[in-house]
Coordinates of C-alpha atoms in Angstrom, one line a residue:
Chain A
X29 CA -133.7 51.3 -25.1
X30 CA -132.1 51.7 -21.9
X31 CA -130.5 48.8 -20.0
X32 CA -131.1 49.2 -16.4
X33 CA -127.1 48.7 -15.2
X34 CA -128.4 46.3 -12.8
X35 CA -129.2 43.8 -15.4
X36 CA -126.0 44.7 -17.2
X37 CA -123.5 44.4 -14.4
X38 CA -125.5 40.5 -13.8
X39 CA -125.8 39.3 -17.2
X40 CA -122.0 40.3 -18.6
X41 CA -120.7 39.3 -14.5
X42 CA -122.6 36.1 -15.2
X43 CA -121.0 35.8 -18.5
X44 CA -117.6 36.2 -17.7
X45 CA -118.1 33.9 -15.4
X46 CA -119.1 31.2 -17.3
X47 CA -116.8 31.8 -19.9
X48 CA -114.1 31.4 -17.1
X49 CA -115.5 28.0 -16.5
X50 CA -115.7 27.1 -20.4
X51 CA -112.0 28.0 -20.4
X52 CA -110.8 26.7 -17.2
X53 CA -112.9 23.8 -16.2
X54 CA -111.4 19.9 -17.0
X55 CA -114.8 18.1 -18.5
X56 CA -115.3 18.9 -21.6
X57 CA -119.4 18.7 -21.2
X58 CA -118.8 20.9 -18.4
X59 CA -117.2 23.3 -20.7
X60 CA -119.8 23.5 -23.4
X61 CA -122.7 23.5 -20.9
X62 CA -120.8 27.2 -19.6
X63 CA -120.3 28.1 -23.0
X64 CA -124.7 27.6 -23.4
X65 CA -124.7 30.0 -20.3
X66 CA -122.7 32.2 -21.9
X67 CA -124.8 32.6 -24.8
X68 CA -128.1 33.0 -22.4
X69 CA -126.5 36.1 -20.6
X70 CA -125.5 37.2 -24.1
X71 CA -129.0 37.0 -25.0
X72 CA -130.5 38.6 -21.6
X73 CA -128.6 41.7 -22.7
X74 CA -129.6 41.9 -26.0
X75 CA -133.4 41.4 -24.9
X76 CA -132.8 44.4 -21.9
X77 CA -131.7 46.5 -25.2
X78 CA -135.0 46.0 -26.8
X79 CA -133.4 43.7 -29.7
X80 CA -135.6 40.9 -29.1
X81 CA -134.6 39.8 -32.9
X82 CA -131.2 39.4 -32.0
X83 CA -131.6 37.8 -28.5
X84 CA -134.3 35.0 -30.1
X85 CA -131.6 34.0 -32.9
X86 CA -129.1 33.9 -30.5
X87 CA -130.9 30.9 -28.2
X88 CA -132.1 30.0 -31.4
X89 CA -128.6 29.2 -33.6
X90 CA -126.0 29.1 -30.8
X91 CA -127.6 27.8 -27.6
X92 CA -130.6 25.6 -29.5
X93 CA -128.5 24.5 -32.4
X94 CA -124.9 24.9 -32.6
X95 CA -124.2 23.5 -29.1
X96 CA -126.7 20.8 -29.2
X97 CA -124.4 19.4 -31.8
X98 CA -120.8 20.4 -29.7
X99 CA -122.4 18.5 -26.8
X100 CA -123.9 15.1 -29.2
X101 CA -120.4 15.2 -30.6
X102 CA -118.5 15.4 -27.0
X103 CA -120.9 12.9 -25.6
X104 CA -120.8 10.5 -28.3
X105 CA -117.2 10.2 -28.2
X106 CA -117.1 11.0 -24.4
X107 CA -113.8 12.7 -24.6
X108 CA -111.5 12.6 -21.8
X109 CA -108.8 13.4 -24.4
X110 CA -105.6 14.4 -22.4
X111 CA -104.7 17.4 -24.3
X112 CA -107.9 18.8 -22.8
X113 CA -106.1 18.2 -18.8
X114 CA -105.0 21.3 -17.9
X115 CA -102.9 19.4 -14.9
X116 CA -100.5 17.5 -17.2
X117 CA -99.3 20.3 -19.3
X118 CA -95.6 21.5 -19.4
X119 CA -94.9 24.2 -16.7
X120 CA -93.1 26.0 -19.9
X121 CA -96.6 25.9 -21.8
X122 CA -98.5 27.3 -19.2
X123 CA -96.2 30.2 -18.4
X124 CA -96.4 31.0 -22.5
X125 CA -100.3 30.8 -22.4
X126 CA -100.1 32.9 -19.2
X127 CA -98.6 35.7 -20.5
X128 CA -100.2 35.7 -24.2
X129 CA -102.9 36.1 -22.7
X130 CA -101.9 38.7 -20.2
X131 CA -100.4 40.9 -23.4
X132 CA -103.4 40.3 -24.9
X133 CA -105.6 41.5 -21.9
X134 CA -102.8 44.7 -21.8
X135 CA -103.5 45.7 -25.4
X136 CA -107.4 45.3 -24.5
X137 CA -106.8 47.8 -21.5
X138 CA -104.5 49.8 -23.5
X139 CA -107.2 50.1 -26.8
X140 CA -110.3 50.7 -24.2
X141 CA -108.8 53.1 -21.6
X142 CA -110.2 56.6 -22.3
X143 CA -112.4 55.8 -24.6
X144 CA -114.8 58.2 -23.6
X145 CA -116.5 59.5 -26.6
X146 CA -120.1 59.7 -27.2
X147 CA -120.7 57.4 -30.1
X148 CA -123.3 59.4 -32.6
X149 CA -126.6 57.9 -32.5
X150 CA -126.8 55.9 -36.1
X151 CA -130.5 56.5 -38.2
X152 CA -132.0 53.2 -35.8
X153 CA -133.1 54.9 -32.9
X154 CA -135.9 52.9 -30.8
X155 CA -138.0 55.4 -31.6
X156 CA -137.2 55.1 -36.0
X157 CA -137.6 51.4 -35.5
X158 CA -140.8 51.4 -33.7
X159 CA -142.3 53.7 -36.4
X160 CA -140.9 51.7 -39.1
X161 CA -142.8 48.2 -37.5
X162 CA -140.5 46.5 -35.1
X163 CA -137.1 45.0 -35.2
X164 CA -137.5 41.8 -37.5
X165 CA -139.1 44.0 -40.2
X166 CA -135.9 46.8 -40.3
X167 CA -133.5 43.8 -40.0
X168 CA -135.5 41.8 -43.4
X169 CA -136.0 45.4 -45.0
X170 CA -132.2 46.3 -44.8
X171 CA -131.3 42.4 -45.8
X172 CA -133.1 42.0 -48.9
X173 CA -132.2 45.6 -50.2
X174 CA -129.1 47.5 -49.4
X175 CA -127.3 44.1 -48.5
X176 CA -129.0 41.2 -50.7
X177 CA -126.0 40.5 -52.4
X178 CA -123.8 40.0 -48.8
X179 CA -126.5 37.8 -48.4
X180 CA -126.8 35.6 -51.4
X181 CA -123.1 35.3 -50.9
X182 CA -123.2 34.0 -47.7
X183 CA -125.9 31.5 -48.5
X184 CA -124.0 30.2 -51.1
X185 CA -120.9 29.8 -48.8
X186 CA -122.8 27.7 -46.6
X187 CA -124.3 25.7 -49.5
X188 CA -120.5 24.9 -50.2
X189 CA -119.8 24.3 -46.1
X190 CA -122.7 21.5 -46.4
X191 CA -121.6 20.5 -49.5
X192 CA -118.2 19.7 -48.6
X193 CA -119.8 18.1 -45.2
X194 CA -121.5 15.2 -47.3
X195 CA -118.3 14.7 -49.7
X196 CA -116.8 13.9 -46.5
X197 CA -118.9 12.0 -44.9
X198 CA -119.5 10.0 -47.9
X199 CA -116.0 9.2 -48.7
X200 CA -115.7 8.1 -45.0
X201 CA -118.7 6.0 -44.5
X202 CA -121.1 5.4 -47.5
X203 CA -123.9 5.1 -45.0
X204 CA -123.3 7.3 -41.7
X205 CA -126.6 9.7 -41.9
X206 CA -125.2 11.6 -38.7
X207 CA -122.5 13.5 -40.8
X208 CA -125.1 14.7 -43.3
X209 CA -127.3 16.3 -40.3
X210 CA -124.6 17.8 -38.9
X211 CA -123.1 19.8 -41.8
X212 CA -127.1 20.7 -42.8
X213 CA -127.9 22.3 -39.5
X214 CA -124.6 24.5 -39.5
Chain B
X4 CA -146.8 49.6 -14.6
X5 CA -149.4 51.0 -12.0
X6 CA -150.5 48.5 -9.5
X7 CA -153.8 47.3 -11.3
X8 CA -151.6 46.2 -14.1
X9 CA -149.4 44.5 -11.6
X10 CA -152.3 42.5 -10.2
X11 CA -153.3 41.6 -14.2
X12 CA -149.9 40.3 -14.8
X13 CA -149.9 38.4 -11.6
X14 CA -152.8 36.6 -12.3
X15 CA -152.3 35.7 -15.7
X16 CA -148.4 34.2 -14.6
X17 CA -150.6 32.0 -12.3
X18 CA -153.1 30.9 -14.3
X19 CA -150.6 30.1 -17.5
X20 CA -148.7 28.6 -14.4
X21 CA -151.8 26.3 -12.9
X22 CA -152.6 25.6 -16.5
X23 CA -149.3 24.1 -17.6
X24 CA -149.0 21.9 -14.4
X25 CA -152.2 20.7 -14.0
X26 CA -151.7 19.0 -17.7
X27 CA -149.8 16.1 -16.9
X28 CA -152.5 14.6 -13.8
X29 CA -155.6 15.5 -16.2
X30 CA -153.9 14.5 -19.5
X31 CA -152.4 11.2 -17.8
X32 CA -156.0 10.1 -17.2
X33 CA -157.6 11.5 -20.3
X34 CA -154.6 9.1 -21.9
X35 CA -155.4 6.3 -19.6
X36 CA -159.4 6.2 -20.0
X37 CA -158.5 7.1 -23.8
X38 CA -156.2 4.0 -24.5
X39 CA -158.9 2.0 -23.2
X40 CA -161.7 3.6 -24.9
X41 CA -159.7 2.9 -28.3
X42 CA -158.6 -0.8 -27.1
X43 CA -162.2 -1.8 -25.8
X44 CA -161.7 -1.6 -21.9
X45 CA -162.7 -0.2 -19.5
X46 CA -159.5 1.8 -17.9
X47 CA -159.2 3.0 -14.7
X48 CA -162.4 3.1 -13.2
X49 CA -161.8 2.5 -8.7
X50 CA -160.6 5.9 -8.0
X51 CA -163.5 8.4 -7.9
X52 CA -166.0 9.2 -10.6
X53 CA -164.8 7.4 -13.9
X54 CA -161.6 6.8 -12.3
X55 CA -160.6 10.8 -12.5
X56 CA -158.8 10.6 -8.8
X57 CA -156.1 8.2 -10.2
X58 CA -153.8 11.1 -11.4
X59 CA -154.2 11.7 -7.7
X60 CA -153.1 9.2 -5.9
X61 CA -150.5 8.8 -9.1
X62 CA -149.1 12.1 -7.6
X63 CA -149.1 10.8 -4.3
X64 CA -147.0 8.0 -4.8
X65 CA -144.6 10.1 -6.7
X66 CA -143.9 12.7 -4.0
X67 CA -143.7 10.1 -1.1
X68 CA -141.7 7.3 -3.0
X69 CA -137.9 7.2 -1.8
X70 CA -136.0 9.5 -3.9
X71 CA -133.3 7.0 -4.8
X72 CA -129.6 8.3 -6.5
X73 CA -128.1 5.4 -8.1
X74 CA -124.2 5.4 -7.5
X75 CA -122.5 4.9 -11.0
X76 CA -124.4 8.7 -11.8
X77 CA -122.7 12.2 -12.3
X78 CA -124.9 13.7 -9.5
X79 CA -124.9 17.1 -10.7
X80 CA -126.3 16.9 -14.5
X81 CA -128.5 14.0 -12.9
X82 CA -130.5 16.3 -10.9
X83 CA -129.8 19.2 -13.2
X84 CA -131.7 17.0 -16.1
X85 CA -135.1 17.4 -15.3
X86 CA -134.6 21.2 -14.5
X87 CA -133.9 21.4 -17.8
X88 CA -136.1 19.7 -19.7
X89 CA -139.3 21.3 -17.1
X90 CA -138.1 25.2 -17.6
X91 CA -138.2 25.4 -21.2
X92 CA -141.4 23.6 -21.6
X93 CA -143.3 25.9 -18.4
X94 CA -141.6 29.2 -20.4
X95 CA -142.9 28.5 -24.1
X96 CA -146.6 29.3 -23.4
X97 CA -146.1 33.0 -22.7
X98 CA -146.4 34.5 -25.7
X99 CA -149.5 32.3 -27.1
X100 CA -152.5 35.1 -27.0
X101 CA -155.7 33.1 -25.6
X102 CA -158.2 36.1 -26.1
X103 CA -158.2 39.4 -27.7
X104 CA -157.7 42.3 -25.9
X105 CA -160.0 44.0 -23.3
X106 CA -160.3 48.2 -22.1
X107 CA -161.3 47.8 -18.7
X108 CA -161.6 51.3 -17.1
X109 CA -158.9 52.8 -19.4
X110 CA -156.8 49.7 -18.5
X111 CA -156.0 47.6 -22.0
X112 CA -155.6 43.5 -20.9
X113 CA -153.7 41.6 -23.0
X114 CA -154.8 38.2 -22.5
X115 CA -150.8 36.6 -23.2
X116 CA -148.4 36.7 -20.3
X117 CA -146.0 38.4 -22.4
X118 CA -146.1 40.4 -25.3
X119 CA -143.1 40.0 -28.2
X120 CA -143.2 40.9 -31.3
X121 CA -140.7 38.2 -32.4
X122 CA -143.4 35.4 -30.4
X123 CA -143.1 32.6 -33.2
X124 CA -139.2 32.5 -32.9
X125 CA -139.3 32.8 -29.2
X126 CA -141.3 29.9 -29.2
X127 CA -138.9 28.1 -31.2
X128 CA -136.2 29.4 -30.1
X129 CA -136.8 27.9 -25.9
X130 CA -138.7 24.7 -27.8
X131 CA -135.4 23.7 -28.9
X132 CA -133.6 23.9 -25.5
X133 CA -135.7 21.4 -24.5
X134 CA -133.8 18.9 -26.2
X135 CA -130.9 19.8 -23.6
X136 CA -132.5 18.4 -20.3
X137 CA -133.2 14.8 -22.9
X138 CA -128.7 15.0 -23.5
X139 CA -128.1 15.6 -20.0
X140 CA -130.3 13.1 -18.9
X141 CA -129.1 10.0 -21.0
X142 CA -125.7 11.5 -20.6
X143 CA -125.7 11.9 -16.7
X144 CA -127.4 8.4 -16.0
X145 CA -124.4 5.9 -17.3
X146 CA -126.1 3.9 -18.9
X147 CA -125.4 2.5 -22.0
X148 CA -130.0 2.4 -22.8
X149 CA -130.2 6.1 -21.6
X150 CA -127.4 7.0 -23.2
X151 CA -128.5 5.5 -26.6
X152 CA -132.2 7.2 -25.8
X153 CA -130.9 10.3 -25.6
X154 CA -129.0 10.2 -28.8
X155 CA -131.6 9.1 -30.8
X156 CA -134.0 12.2 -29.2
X157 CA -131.2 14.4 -30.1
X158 CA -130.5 13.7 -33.9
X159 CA -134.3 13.2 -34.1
X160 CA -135.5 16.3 -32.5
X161 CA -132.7 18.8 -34.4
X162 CA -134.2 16.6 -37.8
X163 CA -137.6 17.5 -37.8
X164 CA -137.1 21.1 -35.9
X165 CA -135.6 21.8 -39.5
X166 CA -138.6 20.6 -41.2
X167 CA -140.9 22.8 -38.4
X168 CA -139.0 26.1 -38.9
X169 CA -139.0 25.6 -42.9
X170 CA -143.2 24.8 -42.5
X171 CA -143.6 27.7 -40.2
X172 CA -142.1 30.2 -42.8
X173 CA -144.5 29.6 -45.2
X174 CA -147.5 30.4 -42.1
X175 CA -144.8 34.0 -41.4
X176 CA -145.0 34.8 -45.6
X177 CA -148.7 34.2 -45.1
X178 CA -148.9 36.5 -42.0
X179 CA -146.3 38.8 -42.4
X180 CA -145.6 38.7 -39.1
X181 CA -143.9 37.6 -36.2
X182 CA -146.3 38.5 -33.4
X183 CA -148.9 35.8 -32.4
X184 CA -151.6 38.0 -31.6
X185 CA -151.3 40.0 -35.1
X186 CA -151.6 35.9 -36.4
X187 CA -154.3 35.3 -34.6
X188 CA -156.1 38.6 -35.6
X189 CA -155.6 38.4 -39.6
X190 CA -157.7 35.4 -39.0
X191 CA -160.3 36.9 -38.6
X192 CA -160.8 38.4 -41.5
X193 CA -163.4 36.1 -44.2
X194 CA -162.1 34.4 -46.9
X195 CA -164.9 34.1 -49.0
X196 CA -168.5 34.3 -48.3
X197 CA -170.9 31.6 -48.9
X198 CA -174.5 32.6 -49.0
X199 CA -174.6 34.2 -45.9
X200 CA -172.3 31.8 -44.1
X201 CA -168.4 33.8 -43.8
X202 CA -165.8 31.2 -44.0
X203 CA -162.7 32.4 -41.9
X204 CA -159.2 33.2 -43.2
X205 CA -157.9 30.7 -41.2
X206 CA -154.6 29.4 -41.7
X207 CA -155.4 25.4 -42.2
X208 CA -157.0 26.8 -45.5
X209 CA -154.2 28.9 -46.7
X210 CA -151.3 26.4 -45.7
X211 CA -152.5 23.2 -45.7
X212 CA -149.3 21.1 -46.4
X213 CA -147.5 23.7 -43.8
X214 CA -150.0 22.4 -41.0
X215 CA -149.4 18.5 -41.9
X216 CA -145.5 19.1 -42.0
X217 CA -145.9 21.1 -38.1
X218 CA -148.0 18.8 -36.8
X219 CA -145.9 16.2 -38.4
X220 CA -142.7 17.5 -36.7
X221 CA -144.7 18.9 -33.6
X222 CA -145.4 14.8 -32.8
X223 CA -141.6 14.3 -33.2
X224 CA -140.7 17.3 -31.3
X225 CA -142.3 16.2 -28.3
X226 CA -141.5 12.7 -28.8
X227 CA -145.0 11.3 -28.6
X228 CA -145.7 7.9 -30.5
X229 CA -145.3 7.4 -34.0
X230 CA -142.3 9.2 -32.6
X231 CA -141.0 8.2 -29.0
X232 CA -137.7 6.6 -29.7
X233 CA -136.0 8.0 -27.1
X234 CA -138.1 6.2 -25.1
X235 CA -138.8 2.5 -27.2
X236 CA -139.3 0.5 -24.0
X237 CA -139.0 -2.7 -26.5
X238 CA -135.8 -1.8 -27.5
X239 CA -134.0 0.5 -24.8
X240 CA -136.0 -0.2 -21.6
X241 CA -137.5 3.7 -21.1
X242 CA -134.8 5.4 -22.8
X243 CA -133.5 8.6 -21.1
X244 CA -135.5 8.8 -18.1
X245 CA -134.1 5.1 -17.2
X246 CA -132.6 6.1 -14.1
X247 CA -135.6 8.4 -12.8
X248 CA -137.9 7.8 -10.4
X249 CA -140.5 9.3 -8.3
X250 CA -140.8 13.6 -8.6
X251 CA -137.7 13.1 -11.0
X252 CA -139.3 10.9 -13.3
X253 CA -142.7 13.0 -13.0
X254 CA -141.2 16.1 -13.8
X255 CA -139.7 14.5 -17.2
X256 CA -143.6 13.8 -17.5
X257 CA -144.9 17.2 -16.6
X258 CA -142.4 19.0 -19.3
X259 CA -143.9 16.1 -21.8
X260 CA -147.4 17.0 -21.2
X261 CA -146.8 20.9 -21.3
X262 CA -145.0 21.1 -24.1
X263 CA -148.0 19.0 -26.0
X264 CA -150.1 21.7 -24.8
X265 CA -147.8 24.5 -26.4
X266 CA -147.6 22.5 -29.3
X267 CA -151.1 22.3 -29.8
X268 CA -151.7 25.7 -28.6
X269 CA -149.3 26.7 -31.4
X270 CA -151.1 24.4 -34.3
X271 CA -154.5 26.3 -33.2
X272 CA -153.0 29.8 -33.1
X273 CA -151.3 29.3 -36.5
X274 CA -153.5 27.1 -38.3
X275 CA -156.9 27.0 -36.7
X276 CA -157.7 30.6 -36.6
X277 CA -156.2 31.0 -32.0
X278 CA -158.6 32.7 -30.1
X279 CA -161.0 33.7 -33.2
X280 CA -164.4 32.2 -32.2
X281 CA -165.7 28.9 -34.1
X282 CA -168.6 29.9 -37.0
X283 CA -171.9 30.1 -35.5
X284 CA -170.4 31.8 -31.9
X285 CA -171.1 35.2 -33.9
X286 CA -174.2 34.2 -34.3
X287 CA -175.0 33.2 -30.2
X288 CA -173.1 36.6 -29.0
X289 CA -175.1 38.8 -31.1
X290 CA -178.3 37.0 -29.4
X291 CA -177.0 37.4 -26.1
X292 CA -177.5 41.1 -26.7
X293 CA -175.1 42.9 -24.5
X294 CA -173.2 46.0 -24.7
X295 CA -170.7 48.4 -22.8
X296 CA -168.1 46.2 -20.4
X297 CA -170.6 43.4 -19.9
X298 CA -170.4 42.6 -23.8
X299 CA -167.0 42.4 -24.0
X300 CA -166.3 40.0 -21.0
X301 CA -169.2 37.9 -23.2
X302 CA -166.7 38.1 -25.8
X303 CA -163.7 37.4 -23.8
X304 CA -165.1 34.5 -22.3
X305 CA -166.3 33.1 -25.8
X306 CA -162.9 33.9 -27.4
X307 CA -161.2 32.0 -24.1
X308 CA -163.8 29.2 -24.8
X309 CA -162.9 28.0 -28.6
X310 CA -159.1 28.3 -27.5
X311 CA -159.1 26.1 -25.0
X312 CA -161.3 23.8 -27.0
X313 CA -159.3 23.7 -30.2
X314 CA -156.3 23.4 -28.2
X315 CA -158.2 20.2 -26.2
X316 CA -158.8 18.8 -29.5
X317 CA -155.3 19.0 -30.3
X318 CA -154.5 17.2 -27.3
X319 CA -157.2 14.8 -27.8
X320 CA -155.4 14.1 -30.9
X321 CA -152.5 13.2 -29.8
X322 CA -153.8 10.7 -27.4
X323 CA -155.9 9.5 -30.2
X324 CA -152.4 8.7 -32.6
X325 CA -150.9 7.8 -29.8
X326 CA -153.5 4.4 -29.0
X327 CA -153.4 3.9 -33.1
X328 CA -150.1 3.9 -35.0
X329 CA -147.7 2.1 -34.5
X330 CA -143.7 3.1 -33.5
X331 CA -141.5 3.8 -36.7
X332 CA -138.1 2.4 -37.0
X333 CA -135.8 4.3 -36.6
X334 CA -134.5 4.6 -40.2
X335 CA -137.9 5.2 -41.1
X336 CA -137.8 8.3 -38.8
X337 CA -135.2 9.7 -40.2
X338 CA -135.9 8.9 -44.0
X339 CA -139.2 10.6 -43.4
X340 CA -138.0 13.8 -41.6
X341 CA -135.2 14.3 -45.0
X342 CA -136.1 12.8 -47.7
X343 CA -140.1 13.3 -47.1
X344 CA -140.7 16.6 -44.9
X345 CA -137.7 18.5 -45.5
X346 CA -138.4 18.5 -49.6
X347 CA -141.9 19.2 -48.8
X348 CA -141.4 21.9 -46.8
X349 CA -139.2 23.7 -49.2
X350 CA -141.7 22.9 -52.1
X351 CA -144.8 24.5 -49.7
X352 CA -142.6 27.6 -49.0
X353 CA -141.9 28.0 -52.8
X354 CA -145.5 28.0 -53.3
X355 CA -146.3 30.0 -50.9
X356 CA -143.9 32.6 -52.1
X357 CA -145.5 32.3 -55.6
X358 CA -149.3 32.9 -54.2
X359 CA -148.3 35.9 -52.2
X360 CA -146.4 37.5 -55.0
X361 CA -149.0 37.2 -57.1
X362 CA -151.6 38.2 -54.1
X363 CA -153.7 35.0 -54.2
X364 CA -153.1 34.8 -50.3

């Protein structure tokens, strides 16, 4: 599907945006808040390329699960921590961050200027994918055939994320429930 | 999109629109005269017939009381909060289907604002932002009783949404599919026939532990008694809507009250068959005796009918468990969404799995 570059130029302009604030804004709850934003324009792109899969596990994971748990986490400890104040870091460590990230917005420029070839259309044309019953059934085809063992594999690496979650917790503090939660939902 | 369509899609944004904010002046007295109903008085009864103009002058007073800021907030995500919490709850309704389709004049009408064919996980998917406006506001206020009813609606909401997914997966292996109006047609179809009498293929009869684990979680999601912690006025004052008042507070109210009507919208689609018509409606539309255009409003209206009155069931319900059970503690909350739902879940979906594969369901 098309994207009408109207929508295009205001979701990714909205997007940089807030990403600028994630980066450059002081309060932390500020930050994460962009950083939810973020993934909404991500989303309203995804949706204006007919991917509705995609955009619904995007609010779904990131926006309506991941970050729900960033912004408990910030709030519960409220962190004003002062390696977070962009104001009382050394002149020297600006001027380094400064131009990493300049060389790193060069090489960007560099790797993307005249890229101008057509990509070749791959077998999921709109068109293939409507015939074949929508996004969500190409997607669960594809995942529990050509690539069920990629995704047994990653189950399994999560089991051990969650798994290591509670060992820790439980080492900690025999009793805190909130660790447990937290490594589950990831 | 020709201008007739247009005019279609106008009216059904309004009338989803009207629909989910006149639900929090006629639910608050349904509630009221319900409570009293269930604790033997009489309720509010001064305002106009049986008391029904008392969500009107509630209204009033809400729009015209001073709109007061305390000064130890952070303004922004103060006002921001219920913004939050009132957009996600408006937005989920669009992709419930109330009535099946209708050809008018070469025109099809879809009778859903918006058509998806991922509908169940969009509905989950904005459900669970609605836990954000609850964080800002406890958050934003400064105060230590928000602040502590906003955690608690936090950790309890992303609890049982895990238990809600996992019981809604056994409904999608049932359906195989993601699209609420292909749900809501497969139930049409008859399970079994009983001398004459066709029982529907509705979902309460193919995933029966599924529906108690949603409806389960659905009360927790919305934070309605057994399950309104965040709120606990015996323990934390009114939890995370301390700070509110007047259209502030009310729109924290609203968002409450609509998404109890997309939750019960969603129970009915899933589990009680949507917009299918109730046994014995056949019956009455084959007497009526219609055909052509005329026959199919008949059936449109009918269809619109035994929606709205599962779904005011549903909300009837929730009043109902509301005026009877008591508040859980809080560990009890959280025991029951791990160690009792979450197992249970898993243990439906397994069984589930097994039926299908051996095409039982």
């Amino acid at each position: 599907m098309e994207i009408s570059p109207i929508f295009f130029y205001l979701f990714s302009g909205l997007a940089i945006a807030f990403a600028l604030m994630t980066v450059l804004k002081k309060n932390p709850v500020t930050s994460a808040f962009s950083l939810v934003m973020v993934f909404f324009c991500f989303a309203g792109i995804y949706a204006m390329l007919g991917a509705h899969l995609v955009a619904a596990l995007q609010i779904l994971v990131y926006a309506g699960a991941i970050m729900v748990l960033f912004i408990f986490v910030i709030m519960l400890v409220n962190a004003d921590i002062p390696s977070l104040d962009l104001a009382r870091s050394s002149l020297f460590l600006k001027f380094v961050a400064g131009a990493l990230s300049l060389v790193l917005l060069a090489s960007l420029v560099w790797v993307f200027h005249g890229f101008k070839q057509v990509i070749p259309a791959g077998p999921f044309t709109v068109a293939a994918i409507e015939k074949a019953g929508g996004n969500t059934q190409v997607v669960s085809e594809m995942l529990f055939s050509s690539y069920l063992l990629p995704f047994e594999l990653t189950s399994i690496l999560l089991l051990a994320a969650i798994i290591g979650a509670v060992a820790l917790a439980k080492r900690q503090a025999p009793k805190s429930k909130l660790a447990i939660d937290r490594g589950v939902k990831r | 999109m020709d201008s007739f369509d247009f005019i279609v899609m106008i009216i059904k944004v309004l009338f989803v629109g009207m629909l989910m904010v006149s639900m929090a002046p006629v639910m608050a007295w349904v509630e009221r005269r319900g409570s009293a109903l269930i604790q033997n008085r009489l309720g509010p009864n001064r305002m106009g017939p049986l008391g029904l103009f008392q969500s009107v002058c509630d209204g009033i007073k809400f729009a015209f009381k001073e709109d007061m800021i305390s000064s130890h907030v952070n303004k922004f995500y103060y006002v921001l909060a219920p913004l939050v919490s009132l957009v996600p709850a408006f937005m989920t309704f669009a992709v419930v289907p109330f009535a099946s389709n209708l050809v008018y004049e070469g025109h099809e009408i879809r009778f859903q604002v918006a058509n998806l064919n991922v509908g169940l996980l969009y509905v989950i998917s904005i459900a669970s932002l609605g836990v954000y406006g609850i964080i800002i506001a406890g958050w934003a206020s400064n105060n230590k009783y928000a602040l502590l009813g906003s955690l608690r609606s936090s950790s309890q909401m992303i609890s049982y949404e895990l238990s809600m997914g996992l019981a809604l997966v056994g409904a999608i292996l049932c359906y195989s599919s993601l699209d609420l109006n292909t749900v809501a047609l497969y139930q049409g179809q008859t399970l079994i026939e009983l001398g004459g009498f066709a029982i529907p293929k509705w979902g309460i009869l193919l995933q029966p532990l599924g529906f108690l684990i949603f409806c389960t979680a659905a009360f927790a999601e919305t934070n309605r008694l057994p399950f309104d912690l965040p709120e606990g006025e015996s323990e934390i004052v009114a939890g995370y809507h301390l700070e509110y008042g007047s259209l502030k507070f009310s729109m924290f109210m609203m968002a409450e009250y609509a998404n109890m009507f997309t939750a019960s919208a969603m129970m009915v689609t899933l589990y009680f068959g949507g917009y299918q018509l109730f046994p014995g409606m056949h019956w009455l539309l084959e007497m009526m005796n219609l055909s052509g255009l005329s026959a199919d409003i008949a059936r449109v209206a009918f269809e619109m009918v035994s929606f709205f009155v599962k779904c005011a069931f549903f909300m009837w319900f929730y009043v109902w468990v509301r005026w009877t059970l008591p508040r859980f503690r809080y560990d009890q909350l959280m025991d029951l969404g791990w160690r009792v739902m979450l197992p249970l879940s898993l243990i439906n979906i397994l069984l589930t799995g097994v039926l299908v594969y051996y095409g039982v369901i």
